[in-house]
C-alpha positions as a Python dict, from the first residue, in 0.01 Angstrom:
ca = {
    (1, 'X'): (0, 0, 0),
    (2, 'X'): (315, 116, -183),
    (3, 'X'): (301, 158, -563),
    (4, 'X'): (290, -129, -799),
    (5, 'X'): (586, -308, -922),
    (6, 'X'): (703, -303, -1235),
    (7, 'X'): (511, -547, -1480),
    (8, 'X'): (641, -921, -1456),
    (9, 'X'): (786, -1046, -1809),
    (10, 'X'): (702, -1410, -1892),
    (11, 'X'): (934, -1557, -2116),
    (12, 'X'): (822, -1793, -2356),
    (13, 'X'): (941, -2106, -2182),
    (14, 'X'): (733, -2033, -1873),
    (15, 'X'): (413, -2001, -2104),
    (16, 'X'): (441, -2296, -2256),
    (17, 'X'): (436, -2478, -1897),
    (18, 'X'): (179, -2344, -1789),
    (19, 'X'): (-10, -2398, -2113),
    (20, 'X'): (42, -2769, -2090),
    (21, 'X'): (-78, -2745, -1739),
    (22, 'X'): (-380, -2631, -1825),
    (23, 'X'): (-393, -2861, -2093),
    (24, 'X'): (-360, -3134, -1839),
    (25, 'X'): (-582, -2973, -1591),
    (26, 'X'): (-869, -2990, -1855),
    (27, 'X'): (-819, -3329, -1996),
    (28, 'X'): (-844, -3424, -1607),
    (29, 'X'): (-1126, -3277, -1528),
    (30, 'X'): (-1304, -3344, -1806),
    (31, 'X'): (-1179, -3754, -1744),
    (32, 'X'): (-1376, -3672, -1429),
    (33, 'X'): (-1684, -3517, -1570),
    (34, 'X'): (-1655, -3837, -1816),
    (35, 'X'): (-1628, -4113, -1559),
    (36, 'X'): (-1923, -3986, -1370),
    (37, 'X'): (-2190, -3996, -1672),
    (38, 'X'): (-2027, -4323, -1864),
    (39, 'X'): (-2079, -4554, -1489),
    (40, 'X'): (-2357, -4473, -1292),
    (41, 'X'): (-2265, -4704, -1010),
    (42, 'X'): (-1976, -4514, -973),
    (43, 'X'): (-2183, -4223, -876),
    (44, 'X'): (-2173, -4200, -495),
    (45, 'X'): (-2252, -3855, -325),
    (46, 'X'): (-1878, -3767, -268),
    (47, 'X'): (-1814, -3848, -625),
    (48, 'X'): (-2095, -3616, -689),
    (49, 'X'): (-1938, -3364, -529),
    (50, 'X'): (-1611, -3388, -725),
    (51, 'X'): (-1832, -3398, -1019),
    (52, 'X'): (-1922, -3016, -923),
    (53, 'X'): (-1512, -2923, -822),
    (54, 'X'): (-1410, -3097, -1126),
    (55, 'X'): (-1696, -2862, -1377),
    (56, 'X'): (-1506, -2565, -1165),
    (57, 'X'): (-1207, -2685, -1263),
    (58, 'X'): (-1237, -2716, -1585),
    (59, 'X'): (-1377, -2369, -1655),
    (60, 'X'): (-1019, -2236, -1480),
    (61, 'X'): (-852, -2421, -1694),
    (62, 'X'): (-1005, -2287, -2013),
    (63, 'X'): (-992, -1932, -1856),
    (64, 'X'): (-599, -1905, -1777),
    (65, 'X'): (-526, -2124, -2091),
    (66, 'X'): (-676, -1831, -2280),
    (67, 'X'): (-541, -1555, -2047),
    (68, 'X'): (-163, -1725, -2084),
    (69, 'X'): (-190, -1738, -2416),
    (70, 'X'): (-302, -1384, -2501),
    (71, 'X'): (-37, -1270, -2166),
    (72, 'X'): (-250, -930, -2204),
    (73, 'X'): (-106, -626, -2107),
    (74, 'X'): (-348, -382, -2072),
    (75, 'X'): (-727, -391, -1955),
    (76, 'X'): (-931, -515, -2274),
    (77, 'X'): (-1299, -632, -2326),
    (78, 'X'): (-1155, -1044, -2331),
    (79, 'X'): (-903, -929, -2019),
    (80, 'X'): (-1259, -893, -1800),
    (81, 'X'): (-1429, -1128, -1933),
    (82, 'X'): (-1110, -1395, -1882),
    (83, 'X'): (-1046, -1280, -1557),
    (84, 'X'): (-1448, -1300, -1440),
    (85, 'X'): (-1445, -1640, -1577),
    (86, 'X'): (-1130, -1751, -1401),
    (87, 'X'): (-1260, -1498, -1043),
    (88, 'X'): (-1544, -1749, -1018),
    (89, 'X'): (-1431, -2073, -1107),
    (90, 'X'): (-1169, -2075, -885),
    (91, 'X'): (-1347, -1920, -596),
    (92, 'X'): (-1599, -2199, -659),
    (93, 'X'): (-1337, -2432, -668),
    (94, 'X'): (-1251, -2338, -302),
    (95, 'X'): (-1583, -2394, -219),
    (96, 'X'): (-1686, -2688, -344),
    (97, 'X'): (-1261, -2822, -211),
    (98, 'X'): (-1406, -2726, 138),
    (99, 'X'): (-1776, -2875, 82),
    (100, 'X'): (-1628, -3196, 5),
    (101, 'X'): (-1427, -3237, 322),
    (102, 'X'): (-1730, -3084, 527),
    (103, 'X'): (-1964, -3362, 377),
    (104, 'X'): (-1714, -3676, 465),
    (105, 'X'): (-1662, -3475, 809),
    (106, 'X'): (-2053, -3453, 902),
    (107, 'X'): (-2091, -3828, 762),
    (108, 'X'): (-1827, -3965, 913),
    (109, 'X'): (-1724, -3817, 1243),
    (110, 'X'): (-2084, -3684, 1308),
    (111, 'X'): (-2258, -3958, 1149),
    (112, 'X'): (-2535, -3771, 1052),
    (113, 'X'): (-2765, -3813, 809),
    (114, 'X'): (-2734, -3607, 483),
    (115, 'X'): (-3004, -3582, 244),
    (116, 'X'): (-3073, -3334, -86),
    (117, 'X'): (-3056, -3011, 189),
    (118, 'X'): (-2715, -3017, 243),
    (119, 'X'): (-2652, -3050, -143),
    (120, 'X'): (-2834, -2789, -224),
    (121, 'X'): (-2673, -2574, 44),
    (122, 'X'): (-2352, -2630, -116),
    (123, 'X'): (-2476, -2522, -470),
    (124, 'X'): (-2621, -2202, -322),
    (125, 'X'): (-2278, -2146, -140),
    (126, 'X'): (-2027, -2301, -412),
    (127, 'X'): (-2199, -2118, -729),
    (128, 'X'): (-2393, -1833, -554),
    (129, 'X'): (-2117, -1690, -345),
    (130, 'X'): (-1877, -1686, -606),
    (131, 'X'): (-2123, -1562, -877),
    (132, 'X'): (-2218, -1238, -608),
    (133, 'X'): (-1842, -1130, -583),
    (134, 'X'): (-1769, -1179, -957),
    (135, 'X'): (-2065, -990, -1065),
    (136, 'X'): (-1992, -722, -793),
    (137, 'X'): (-1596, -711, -935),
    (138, 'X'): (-1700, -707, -1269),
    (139, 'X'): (-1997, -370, -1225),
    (140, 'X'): (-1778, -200, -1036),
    (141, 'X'): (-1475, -256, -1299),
    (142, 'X'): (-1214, -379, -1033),
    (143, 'X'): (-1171, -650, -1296),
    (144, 'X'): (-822, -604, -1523),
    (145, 'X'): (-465, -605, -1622),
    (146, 'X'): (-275, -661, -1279),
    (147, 'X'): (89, -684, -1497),
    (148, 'X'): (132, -1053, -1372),
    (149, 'X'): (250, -943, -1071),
    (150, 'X'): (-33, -1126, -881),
    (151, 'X'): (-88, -1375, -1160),
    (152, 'X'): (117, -1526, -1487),
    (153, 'X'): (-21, -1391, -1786),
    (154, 'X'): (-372, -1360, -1685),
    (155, 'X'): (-595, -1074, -1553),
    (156, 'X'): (-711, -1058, -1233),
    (157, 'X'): (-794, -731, -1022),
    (158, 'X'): (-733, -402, -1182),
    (159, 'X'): (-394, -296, -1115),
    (160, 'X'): (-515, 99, -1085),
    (161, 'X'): (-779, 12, -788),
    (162, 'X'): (-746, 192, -536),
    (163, 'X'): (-895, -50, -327),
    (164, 'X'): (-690, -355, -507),
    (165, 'X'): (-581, -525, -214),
    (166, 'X'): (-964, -562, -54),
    (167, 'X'): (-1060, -683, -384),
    (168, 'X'): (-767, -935, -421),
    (169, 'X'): (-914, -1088, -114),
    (170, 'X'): (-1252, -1094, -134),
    (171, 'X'): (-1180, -1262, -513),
    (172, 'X'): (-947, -1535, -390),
    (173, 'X'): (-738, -1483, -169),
    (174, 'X'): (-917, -1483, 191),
    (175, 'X'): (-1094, -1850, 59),
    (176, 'X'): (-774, -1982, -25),
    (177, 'X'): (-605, -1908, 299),
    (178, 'X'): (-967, -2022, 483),
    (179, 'X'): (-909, -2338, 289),
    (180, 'X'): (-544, -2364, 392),
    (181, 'X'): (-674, -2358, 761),
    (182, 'X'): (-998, -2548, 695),
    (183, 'X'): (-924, -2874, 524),
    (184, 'X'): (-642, -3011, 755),
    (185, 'X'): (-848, -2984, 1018),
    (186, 'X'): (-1131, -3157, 900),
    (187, 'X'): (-944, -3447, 737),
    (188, 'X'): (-719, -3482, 1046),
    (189, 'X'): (-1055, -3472, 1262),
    (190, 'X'): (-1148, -3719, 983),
    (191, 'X'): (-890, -3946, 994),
    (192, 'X'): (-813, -3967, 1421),
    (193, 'X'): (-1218, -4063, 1426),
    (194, 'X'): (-1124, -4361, 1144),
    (195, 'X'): (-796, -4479, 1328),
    (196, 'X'): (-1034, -4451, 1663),
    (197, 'X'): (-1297, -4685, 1526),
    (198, 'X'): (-1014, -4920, 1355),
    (199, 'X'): (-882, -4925, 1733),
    (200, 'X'): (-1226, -5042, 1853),
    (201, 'X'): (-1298, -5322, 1592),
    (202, 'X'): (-965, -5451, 1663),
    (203, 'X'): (-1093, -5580, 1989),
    (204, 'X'): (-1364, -5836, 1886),
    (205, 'X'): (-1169, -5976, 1612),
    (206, 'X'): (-773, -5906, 1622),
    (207, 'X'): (-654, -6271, 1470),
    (208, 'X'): (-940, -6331, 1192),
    (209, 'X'): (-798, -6411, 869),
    (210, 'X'): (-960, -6057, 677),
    (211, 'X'): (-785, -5865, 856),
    (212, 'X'): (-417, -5917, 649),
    (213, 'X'): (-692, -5757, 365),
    (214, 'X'): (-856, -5525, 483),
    (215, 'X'): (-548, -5317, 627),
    (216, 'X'): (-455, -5254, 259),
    (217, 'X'): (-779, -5077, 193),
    (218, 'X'): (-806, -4875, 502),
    (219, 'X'): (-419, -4788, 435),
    (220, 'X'): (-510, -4664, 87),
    (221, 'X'): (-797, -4454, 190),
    (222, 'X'): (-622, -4328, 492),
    (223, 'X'): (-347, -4203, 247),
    (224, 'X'): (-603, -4043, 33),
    (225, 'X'): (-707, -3861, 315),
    (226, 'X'): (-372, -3715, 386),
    (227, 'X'): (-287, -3630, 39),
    (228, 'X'): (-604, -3416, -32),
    (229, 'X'): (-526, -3149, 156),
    (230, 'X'): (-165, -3130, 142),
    (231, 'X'): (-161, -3169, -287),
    (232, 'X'): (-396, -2841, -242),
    (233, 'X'): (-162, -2674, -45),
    (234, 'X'): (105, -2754, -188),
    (235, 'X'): (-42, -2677, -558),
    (236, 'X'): (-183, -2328, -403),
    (237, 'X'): (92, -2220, -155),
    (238, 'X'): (328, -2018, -432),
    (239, 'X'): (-7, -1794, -506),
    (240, 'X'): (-7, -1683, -169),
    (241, 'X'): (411, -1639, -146),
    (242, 'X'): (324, -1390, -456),
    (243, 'X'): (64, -1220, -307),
    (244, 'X'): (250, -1172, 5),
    (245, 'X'): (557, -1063, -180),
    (246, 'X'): (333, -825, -405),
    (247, 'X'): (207, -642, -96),
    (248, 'X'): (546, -618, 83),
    (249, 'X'): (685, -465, -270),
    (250, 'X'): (948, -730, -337),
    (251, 'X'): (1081, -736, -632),
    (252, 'X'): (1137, -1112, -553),
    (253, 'X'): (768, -1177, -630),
    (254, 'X'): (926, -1204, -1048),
    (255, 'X'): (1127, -1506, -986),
    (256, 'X'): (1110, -1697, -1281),
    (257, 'X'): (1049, -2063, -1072),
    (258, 'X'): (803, -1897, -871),
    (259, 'X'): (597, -1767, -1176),
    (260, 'X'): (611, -2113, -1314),
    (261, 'X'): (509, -2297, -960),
    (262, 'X'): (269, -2012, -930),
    (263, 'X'): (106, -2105, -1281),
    (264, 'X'): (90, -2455, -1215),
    (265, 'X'): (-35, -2449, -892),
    (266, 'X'): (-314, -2204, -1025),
    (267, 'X'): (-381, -2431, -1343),
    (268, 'X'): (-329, -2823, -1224),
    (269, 'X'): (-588, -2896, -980),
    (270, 'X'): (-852, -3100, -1207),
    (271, 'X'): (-519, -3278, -1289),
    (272, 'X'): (-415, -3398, -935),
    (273, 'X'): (-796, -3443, -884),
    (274, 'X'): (-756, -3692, -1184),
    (275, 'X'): (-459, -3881, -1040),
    (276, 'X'): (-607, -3946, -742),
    (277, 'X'): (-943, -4015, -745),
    (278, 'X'): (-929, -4194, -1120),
    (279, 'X'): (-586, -4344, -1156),
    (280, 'X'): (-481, -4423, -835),
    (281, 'X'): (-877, -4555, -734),
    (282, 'X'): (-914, -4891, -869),
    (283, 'X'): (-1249, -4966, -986),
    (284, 'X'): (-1214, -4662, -1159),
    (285, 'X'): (-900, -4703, -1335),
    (286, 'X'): (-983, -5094, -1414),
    (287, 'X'): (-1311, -4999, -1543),
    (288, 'X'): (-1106, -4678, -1757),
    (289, 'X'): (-861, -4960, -1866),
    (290, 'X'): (-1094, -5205, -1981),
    (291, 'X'): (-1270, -4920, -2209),
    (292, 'X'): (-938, -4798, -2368),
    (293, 'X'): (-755, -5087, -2431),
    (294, 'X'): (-1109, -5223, -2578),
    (295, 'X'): (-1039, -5562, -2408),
    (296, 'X'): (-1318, -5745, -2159),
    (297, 'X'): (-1281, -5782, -1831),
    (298, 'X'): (-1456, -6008, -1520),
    (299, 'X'): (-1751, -5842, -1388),
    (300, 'X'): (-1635, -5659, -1111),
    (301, 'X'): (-1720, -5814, -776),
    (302, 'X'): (-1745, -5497, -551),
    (303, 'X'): (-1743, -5662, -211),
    (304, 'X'): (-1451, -5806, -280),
    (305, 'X'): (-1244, -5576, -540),
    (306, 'X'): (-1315, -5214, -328),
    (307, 'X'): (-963, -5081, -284),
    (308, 'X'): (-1080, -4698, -153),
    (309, 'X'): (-1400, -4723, 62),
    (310, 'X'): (-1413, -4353, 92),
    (311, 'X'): (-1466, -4252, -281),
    (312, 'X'): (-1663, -4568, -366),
    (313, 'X'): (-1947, -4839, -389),
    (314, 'X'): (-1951, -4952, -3),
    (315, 'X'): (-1861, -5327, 108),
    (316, 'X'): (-2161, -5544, 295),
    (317, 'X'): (-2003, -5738, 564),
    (318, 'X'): (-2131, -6119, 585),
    (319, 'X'): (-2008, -6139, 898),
    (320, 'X'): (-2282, -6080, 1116),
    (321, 'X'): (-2168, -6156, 1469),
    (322, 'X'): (-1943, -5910, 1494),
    (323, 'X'): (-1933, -5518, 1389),
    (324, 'X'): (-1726, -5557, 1073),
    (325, 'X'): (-1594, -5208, 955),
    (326, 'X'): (-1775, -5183, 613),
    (327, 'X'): (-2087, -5183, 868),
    (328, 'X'): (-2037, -4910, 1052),
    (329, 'X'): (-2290, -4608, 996),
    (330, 'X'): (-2019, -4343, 926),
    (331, 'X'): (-1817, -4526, 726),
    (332, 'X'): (-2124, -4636, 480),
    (333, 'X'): (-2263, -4316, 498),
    (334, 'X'): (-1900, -4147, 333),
    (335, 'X'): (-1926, -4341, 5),
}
């Protein structure tokens, strides 16, 4: 690898966005965090695993808040310990990204059952994994100033490494661009299986007067399940461009609107998990509603009022002579 590149200035403007995504970030993820322990019927097992991305996300959000703000620029004792802390929340929040769309894939499109094994498989794998190769970084002191070159203010790997590249990787990089890889194929796998079984129920009951509501639902979910991995790429892709750029030498990797997309990117995902599984999920948001604005609200009638069947309390189907969607195994068993 050729020699480093001369150390990235951030200007004050570009700190301030990023600050205020963090800022965001956190008040999202902690929204999250919130949600989940105020209404325990909203706690379903894929809610329980955003629970998990969202405490990941939260503890990157504190960790490159603090490593913007300080925009070190040399290796320190707070430079490790900020860039450990932000090493394995992030990796986790790979992890627990992909863990999420392997649980609706085995529910769903397997239809197999899931019990406390596979969640604690994903704990050992989502915290342990990321725990090994921060502790590893950390002993061997491959933690430090990387002259926001490969970051935007923050410390990451040691810029004098020899081995820097290897270690960029096995601290980030090679799980991001497994994730990039991973997630559209499950949640296209995810979705053709859904449109499939949509296709089938459409036969024993194509003129039946539920069906003008139901295709809102299904279309809201479906949505969902196009978004999720194309808001991560999106948020993640300008990382990678700078890491790529880094190792070919370009000075291109200092554009100023890359740094910036690279620090949000980085810094926003508990805030575009907030968006779209809290404000743009209805029970949530009407239940979130009702306790701000301090006002009372109908009891909510879930069989009737679920707008996103994926992420929520499932529907019973009173029609029992034919195989209503809310019935079907997979479909119950991704709630």
């Amino acid at each position: 690898m050729p020699g480093p590149l001369p150390p990235t200035e951030l200007y004050a403007s570009e700190r301030v966005v990023v600050l205020v995504s963090c800022v965001l970030s956190f008040l999202g993820s902690s929204l999250l965090v919130c949600t989940h322990a105020l209404w325990p019927e909203l706690r379903t097992r894929p809610r329980q695993l955003l629970l998990y991305l969202s405490l990941a996300d939260l503890l990157s959000a504190l960790s490159y808040f603090y490593g913007v703000l300080q925009d070190f620029d040399r290796t320190s004792w707070d430079c490790v310990l900020q860039g450990a802390l932000s090493t394995f929340s992030n990796t986790s929040s790979f992890f627990w990204t992909m863990a999420i769309a392997l649980y609706l894939y085995i529910t769903i499109v397997r239809g197999s059952p899931t019990g406390t094994g596979l969640l604690c498989c994903f704990h050992v794998v989502s915290w342990g994994v990321p725990l090994g190769i921060t502790v590893a970084a950390v002993a061997l002191k491959k933690i430090g100033y990387d002259a926001s070159n490969v970051s935007v203010g923050w410390c990451w790997v040691n810029l004098d490494a020899e081995d820097r590249v290897l270690w960029m990787l096995l601290t980030g990089k090679v799980w991001e661009i497994l994730a990039y890889v991973t997630l559209p194929v499950l949640y296209i796998l995810i979705k053709k299986h859904i449109n499939r079984a949509h296709a089938a129920l459409s036969e024993y009951r194509p003129i039946l007067s539920r069906a003008p509501a139901f295709q809102p639902r299904t279309s809201i979910a479906d949505k969902k399940l196009i978004l999720i991995p194309v808001i991560f790429i999106i948020l993640r892709i300008w990382s990678t461009v700078r890491f790529i750029l880094t190792l070919c030498n370009s000075p291109a990797v200092q554009n100023s609107v890359l740094v910036v997309l690279h620090g949000i990117g980085n810094t926003f995902q508990g805030g575009a998990n907030c968006i779209m599984f809290v404000l743009c999920t209805r029970v949530v948001r009407t239940r979130l509603f009702s306790s701000i604005c301090c006002c009372r609200y109908e009891e909510l009638d879930w069989p009737f009022r679920r707008s996103d069947g994926y992420w929520q309390r499932p529907e019973p189907d009173k029609d029992k002579d034919v195989p209503g969607p809310e019935r079907t195994k997979p479909l119950l068993s991704s709630t």
